Short mmCIF file of C-alpha atoms in Angstrom, two decimals:
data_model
loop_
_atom_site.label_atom_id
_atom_site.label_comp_id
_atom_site.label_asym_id
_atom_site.label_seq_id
_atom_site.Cartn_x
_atom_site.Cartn_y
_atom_site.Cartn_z
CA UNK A 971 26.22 -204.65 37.18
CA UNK A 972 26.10 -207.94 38.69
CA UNK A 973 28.73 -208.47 41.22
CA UNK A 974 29.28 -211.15 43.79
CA UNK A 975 28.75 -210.52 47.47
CA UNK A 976 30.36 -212.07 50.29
CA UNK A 977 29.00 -211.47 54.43
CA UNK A 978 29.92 -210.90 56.60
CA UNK A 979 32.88 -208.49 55.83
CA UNK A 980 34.19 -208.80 59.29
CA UNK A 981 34.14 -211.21 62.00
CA UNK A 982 36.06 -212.06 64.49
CA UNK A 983 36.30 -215.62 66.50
CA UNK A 984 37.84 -217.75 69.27
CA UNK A 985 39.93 -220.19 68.44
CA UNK A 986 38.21 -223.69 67.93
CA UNK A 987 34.85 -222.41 67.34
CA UNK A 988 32.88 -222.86 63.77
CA UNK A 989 32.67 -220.36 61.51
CA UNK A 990 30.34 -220.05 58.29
CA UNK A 991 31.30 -217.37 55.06
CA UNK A 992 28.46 -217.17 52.93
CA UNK A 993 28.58 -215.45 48.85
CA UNK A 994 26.03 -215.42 46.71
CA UNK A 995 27.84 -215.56 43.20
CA UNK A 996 26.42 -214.06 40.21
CA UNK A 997 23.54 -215.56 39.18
CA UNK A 998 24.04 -217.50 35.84
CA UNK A 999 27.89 -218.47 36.93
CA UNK A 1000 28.61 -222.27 36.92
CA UNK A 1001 31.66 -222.89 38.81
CA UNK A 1002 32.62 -221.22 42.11
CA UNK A 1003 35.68 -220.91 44.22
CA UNK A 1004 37.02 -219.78 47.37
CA UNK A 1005 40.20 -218.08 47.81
CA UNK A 1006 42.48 -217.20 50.78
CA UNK A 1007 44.79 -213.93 51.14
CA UNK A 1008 46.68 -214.06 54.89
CA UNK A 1009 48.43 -210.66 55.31
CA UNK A 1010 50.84 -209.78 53.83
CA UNK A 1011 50.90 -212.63 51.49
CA UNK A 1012 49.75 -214.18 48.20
CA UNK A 1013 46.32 -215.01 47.19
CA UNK A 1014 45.89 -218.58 47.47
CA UNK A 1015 43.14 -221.26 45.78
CA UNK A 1016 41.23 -223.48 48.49
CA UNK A 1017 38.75 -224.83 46.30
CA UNK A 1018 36.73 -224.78 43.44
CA UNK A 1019 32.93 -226.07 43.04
CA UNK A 1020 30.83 -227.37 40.03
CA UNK A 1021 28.03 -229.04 39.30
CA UNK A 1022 27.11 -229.40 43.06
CA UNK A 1023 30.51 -231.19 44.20
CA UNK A 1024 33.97 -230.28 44.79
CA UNK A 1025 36.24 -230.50 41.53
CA UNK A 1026 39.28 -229.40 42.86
CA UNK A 1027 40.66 -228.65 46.51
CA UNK A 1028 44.48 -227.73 47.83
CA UNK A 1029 46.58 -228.71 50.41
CA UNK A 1030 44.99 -225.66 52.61
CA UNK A 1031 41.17 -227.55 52.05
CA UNK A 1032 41.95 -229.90 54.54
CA UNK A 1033 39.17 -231.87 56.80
CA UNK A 1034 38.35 -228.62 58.71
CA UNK A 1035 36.83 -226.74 55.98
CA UNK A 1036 33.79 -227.57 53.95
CA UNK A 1037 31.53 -226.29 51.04
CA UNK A 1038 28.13 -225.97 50.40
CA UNK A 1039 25.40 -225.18 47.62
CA UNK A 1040 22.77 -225.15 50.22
CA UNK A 1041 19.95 -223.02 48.29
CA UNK A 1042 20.86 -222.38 44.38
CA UNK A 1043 22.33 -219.30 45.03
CA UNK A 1044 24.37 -219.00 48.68
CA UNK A 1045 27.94 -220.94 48.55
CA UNK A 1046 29.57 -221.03 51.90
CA UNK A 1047 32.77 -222.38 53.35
CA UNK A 1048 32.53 -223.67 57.26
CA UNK A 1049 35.29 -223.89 58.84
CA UNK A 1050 34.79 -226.40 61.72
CA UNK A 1051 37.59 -225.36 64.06
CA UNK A 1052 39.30 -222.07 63.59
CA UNK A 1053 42.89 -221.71 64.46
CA UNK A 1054 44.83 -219.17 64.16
CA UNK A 1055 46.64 -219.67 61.02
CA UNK A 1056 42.84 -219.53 59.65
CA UNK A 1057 43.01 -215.47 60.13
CA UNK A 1058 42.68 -214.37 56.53
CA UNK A 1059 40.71 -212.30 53.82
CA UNK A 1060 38.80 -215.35 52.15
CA UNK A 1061 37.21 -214.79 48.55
CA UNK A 1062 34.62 -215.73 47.05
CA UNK A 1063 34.86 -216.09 43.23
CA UNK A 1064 32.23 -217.35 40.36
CA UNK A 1065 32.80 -217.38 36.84
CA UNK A 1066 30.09 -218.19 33.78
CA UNK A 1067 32.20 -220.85 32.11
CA UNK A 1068 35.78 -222.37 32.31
CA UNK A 1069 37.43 -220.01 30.06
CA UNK A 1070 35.40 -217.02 31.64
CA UNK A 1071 36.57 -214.13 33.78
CA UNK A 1072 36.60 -215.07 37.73
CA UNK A 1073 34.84 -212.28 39.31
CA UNK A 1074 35.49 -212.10 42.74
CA UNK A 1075 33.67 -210.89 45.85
CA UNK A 1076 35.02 -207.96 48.18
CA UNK A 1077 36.16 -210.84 50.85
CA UNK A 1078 35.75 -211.41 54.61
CA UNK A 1079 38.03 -211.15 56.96
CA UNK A 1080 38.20 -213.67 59.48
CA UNK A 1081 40.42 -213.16 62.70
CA UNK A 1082 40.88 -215.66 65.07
CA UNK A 1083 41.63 -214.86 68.61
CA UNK B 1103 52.05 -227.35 36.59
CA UNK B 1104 51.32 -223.57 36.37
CA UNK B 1105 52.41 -220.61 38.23
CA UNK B 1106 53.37 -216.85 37.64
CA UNK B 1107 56.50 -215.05 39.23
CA UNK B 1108 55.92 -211.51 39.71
CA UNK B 1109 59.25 -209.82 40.01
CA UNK B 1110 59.60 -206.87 42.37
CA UNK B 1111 57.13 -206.86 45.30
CA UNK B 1112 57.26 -203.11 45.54
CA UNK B 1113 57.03 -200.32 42.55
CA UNK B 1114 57.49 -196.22 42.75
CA UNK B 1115 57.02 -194.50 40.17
CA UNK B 1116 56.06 -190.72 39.70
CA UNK B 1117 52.88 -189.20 38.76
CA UNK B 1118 53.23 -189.25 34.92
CA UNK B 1119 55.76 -191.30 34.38
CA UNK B 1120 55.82 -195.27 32.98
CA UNK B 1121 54.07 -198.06 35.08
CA UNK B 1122 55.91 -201.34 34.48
CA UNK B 1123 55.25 -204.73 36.56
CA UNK B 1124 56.59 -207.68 35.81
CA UNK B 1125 55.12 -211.26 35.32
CA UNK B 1126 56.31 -214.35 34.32
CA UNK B 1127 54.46 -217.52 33.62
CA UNK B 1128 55.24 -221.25 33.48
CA UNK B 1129 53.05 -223.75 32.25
CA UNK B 1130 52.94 -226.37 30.13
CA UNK B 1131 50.31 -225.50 28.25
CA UNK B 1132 49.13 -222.57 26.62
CA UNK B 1133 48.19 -220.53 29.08
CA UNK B 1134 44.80 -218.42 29.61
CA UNK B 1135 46.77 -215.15 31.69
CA UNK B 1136 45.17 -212.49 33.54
CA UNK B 1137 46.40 -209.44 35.92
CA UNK B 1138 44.08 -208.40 38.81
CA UNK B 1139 44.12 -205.18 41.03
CA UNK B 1140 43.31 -205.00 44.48
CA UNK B 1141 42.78 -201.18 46.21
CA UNK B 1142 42.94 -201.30 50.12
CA UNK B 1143 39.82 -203.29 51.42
CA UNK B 1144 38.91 -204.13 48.36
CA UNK B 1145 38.64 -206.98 46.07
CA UNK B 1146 40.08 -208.38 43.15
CA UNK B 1147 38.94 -206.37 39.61
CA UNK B 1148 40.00 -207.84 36.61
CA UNK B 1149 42.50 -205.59 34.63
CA UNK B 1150 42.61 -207.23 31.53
CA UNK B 1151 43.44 -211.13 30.03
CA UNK B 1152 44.94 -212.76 27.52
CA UNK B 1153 43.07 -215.38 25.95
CA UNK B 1154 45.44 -216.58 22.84
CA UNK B 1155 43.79 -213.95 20.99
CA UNK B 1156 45.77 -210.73 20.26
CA UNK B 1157 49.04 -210.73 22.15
CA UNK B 1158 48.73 -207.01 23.12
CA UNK B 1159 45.96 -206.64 25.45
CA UNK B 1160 44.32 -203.46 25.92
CA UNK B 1161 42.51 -203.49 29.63
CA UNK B 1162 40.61 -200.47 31.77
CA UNK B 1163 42.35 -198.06 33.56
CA UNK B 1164 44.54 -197.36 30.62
CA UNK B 1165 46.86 -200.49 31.32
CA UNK B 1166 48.05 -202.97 28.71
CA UNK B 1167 50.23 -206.02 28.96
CA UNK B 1168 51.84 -208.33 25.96
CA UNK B 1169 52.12 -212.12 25.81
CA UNK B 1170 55.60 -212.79 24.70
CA UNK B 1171 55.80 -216.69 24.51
CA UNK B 1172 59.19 -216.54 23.87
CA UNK B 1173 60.36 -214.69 26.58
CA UNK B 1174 56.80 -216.32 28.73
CA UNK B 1175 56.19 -212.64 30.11
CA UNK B 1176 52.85 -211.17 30.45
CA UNK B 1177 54.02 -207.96 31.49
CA UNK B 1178 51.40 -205.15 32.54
CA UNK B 1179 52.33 -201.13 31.45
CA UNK B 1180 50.46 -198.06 31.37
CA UNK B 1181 52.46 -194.88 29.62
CA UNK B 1182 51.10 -192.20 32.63
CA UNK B 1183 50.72 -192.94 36.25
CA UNK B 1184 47.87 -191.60 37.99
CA UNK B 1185 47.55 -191.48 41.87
CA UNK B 1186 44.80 -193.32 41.59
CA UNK B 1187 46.73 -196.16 40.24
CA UNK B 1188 48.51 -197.16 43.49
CA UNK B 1189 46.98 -200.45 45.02
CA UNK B 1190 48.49 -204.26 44.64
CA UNK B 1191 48.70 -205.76 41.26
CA UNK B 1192 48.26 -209.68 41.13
CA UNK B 1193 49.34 -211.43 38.06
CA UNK B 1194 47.49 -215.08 37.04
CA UNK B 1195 47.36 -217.83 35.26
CA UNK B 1196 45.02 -220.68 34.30
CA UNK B 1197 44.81 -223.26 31.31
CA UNK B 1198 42.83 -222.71 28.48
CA UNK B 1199 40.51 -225.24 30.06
CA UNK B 1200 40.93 -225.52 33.31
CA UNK B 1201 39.87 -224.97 36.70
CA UNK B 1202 41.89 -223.29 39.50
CA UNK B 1203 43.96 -219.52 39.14
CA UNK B 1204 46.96 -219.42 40.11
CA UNK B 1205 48.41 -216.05 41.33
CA UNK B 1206 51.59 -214.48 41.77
CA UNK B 1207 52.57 -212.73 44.96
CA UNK B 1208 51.52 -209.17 43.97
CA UNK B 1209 53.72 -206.18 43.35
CA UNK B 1210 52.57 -202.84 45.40
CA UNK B 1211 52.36 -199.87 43.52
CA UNK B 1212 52.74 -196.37 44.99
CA UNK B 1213 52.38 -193.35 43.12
CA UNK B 1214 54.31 -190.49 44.15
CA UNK B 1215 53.47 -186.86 43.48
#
């Protein structure tokens, strides 16, 4: 069954250095997202992706994070300068269509030091 | 605007008995709404959705939920808890053609023997 997959599952950082999550989303999906889930707490949208630009970003998607569609398949979020409030499970989700199911990755859990 | 208000953060129930957890939608639209479960390091799998098709929607796992517009509920319920049911439920909603999920804050479920 096709699935998304995020790496890596773990990492962990100093504060103020870069960090890259990559997914690879399934295959024939159009429109791509990242999530955010800090402990404890509700699952929360950064920003969605189609057609090779950002359609829609949140508060949270400020100038520290980006997104990319590098290769066709790989969609990562960078985020520039970690702080410590970035120390989350982030999500990767794709989805075929709008109306479609969001299928989401198993997440990566970034802690920042 | 959308969002979902999942009422109770924590649910125990017994092996056997009812599984009830509570969602409640605003939007101003009609809304696309979906319930996710999480198990511990996990990610999100899709329960079941509601897609202004049949208001009762039957999903895996045994679980159901009904659309009441009237009372804007989505509420998800499965007659017999298993153990294997215990993990954190996440209620969501989108528009019929749009873009970004919003999710509710989760409800835990624990399963007692």
């Amino acid at each position: 069954e096709p699935e998304v997959t995020q790496t890596p599952s773990h990492q962990v950082t100093q504060m103020g250095q870069e960090v890259i999550l990559r997914c690879v989303p399934i295959s024939n999906h159009l429109y791509f997202y990242w999530y955010r889930q800090i402990l404890g707490q509700k699952v929360e949208f950064l920003v969605s992706f189609y057609n090779n630009e950002i359609s829609e970003k949140s508060e949270i998607f400020d100038d520290q994070f980006s997104v990319e569609r590098p290769d066709g398949s790989n969609f990562t979020l960078k985020i520039r300068s970690t702080k410590l409030e970035d120390s989350a499970m982030y999500f990767c989700a794709s989805k075929v269509g709008e109306t479609g199911e969001l299928f989401f990755g198993e997440g990566s859990r970034l802690t920042v030091l | 605007a959308q969002s979902v208000t999942q009422l109770g953060s924590h649910v125990s129930v017994s092996e056997g008995a009812l599984v009830l957890l509570r969602c409640n939608y605003s939007s101003s639209v009609p809304p696309y709404l979906f319930w996710y479960v999480q198990y511990p390091n996990q990610g999100l799998q899709l329960l079941l959705k509601y897609t202004s098709a049949a208001t009762l929607v039957k999903g895996i796992n045994g679980f159901e939920a009904e659309f009441k517009k009237s009372e804007t509920s989505f509420h998800l319920t499965k007659p017999s808890a298993h153990m294997s049911d215990a993990a954190e439920y996440f209620c969501a909603v989108t528009l019929n053609t749009g873009n970004q999920f919003y999710f509710g804050t989760g409800t835990s479920l624990t399963v007692i023997p």
